PDB file of C-alpha atoms in Angstrom:
ATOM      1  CA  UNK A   1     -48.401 -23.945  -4.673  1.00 57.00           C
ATOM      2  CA  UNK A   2     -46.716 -27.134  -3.720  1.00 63.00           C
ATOM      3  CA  UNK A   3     -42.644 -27.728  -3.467  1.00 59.00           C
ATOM      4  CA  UNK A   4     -43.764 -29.452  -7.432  1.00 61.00           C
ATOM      5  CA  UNK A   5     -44.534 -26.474  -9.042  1.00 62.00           C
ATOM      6  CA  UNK A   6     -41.742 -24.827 -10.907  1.00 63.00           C
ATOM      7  CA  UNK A   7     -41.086 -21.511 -11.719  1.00 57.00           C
ATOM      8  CA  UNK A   8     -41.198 -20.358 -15.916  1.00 57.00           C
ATOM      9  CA  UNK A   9     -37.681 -20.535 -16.911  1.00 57.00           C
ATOM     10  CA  UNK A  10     -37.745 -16.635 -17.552  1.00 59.00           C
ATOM     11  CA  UNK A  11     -38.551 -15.196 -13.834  1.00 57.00           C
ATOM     12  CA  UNK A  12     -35.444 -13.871 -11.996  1.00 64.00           C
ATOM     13  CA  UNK A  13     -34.448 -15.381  -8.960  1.00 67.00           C
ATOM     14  CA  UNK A  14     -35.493 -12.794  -6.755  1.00 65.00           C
ATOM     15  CA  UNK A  15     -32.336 -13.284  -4.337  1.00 71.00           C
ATOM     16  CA  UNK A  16     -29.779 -13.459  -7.044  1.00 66.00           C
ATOM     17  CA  UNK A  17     -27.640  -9.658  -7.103  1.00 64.00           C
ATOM     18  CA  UNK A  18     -28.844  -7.282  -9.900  1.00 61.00           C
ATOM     19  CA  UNK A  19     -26.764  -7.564 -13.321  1.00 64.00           C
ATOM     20  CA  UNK A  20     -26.011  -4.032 -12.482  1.00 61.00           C
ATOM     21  CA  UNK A  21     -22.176  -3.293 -13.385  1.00 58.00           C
ATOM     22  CA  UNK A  22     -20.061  -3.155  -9.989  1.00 61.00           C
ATOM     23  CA  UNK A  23     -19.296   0.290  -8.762  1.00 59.00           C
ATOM     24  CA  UNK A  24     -15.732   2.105 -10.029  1.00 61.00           C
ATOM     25  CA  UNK A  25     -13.150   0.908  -7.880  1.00 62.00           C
ATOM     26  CA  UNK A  26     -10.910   3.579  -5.947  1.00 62.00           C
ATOM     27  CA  UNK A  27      -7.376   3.395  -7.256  1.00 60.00           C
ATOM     28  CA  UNK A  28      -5.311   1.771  -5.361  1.00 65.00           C
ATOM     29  CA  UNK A  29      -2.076   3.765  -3.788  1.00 70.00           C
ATOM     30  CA  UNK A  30       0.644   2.215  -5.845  1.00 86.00           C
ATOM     31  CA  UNK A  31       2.710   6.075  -5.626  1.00 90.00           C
ATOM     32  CA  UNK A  32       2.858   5.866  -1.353  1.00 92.00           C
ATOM     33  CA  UNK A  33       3.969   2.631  -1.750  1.00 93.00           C
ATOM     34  CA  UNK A  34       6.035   4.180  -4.797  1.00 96.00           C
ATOM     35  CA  UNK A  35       7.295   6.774  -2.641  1.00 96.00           C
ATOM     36  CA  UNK A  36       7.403   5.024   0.648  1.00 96.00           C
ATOM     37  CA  UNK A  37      10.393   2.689  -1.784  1.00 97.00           C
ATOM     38  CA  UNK A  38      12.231   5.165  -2.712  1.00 97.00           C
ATOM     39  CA  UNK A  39      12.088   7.353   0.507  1.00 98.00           C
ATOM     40  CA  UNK A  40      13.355   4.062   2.451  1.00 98.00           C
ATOM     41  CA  UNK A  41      16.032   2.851  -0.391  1.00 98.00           C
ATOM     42  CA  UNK A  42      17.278   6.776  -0.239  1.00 97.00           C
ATOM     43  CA  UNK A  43      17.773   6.401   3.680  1.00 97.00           C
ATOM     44  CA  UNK A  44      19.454   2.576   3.480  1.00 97.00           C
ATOM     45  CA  UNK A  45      21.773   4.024   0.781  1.00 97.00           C
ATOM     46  CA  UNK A  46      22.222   7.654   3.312  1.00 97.00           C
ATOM     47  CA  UNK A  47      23.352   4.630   6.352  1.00 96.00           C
ATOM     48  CA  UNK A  48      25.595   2.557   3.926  1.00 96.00           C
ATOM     49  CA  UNK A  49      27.555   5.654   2.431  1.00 95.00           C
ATOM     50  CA  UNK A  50      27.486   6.830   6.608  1.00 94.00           C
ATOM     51  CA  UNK A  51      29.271   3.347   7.318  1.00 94.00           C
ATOM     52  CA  UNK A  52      31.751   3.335   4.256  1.00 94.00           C
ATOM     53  CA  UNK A  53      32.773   6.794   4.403  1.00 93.00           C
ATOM     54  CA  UNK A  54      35.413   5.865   7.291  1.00 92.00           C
ATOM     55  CA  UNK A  55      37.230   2.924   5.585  1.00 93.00           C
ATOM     56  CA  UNK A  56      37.050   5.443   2.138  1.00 92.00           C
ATOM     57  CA  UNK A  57      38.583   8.514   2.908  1.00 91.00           C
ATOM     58  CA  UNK A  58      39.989   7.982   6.483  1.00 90.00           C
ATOM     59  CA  UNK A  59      37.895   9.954   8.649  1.00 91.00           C
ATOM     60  CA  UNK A  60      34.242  10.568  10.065  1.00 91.00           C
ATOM     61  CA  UNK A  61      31.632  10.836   7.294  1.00 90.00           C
ATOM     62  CA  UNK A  62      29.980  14.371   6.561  1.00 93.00           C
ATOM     63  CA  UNK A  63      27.248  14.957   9.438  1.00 93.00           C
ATOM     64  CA  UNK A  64      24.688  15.565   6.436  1.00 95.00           C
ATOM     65  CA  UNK A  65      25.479  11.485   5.250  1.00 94.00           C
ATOM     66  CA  UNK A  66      23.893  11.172   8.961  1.00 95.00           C
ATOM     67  CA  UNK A  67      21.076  13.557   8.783  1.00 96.00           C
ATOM     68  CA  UNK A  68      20.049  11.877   5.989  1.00 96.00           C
ATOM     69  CA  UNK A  69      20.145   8.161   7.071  1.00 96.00           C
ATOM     70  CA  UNK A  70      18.076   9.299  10.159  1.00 96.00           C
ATOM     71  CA  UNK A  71      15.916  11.302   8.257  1.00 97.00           C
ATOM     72  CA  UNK A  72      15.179   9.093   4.997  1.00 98.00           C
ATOM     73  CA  UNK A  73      15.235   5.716   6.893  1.00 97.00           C
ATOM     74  CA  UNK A  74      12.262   6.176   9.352  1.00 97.00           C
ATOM     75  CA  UNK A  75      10.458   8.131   7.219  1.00 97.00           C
ATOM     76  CA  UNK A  76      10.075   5.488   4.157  1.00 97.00           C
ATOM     77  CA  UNK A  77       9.307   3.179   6.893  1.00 97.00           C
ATOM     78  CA  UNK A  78       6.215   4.967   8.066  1.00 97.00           C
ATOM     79  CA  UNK A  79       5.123   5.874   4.764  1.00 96.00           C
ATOM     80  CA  UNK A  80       5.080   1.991   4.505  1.00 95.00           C
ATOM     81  CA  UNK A  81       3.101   1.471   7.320  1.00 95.00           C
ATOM     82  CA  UNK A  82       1.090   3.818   6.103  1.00 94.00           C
ATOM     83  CA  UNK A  83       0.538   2.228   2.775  1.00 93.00           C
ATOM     84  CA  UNK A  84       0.051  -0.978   4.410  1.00 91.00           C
ATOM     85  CA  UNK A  85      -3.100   0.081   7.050  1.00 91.00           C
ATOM     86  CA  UNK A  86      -4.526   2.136   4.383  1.00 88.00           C
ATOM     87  CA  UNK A  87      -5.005  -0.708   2.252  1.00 84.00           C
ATOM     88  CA  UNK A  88      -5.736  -2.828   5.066  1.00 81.00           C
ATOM     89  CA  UNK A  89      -8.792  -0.930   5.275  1.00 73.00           C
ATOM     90  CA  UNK A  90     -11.971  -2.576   3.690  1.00 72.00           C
ATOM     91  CA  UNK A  91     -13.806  -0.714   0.591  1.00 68.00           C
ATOM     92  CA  UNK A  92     -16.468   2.023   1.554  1.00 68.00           C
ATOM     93  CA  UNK A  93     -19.949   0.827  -0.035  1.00 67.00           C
TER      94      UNK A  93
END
């Protein structure tokens, strides 16, 4: 066989990926970053009602307005950083 010869139009590259239809993706994790949102957005409106609460009615706010911005606050942020390394993370094959 020389580098003239050609191959018949119909024989399959032998290199080229099988016409096989691609493996189901995973879903991706739209409700952590869903939840991760809201848990954060909970805890930044917890710390803004904290801060207001003063000028409003004239005294310290509730403890519980507290509780919650220190609660809500970190926790939406790790639930974003969670989101974020887990899809950071390349497909399994």
């Amino acid at each position: 066989m020389t580098s003239d010869d050609r191959r018949p139009a119909d024989d399959l590259d032998p290199w080229a990926p099988d016409a096989v239809a691609p493996a189901p993706t995973r879903p991706r994790r739209r409700g952590l970053f869903f939840a991760a949102m809201a848990v954060f957005a909970l805890g930044v409106v917890f710390t803004i009602l904290a801060a207001a609460t003063p000028f409003v009615i004239g005294r310290d706010a509730p403890t519980l307005l507290y509780l919650g911005a220190i609660i809500f606050t970190p926790a939406g942020f790790l639930l974003g950083l969670l989101y974020a390394i887990l899809g950071s993370r390349p497909p399994r094959v």
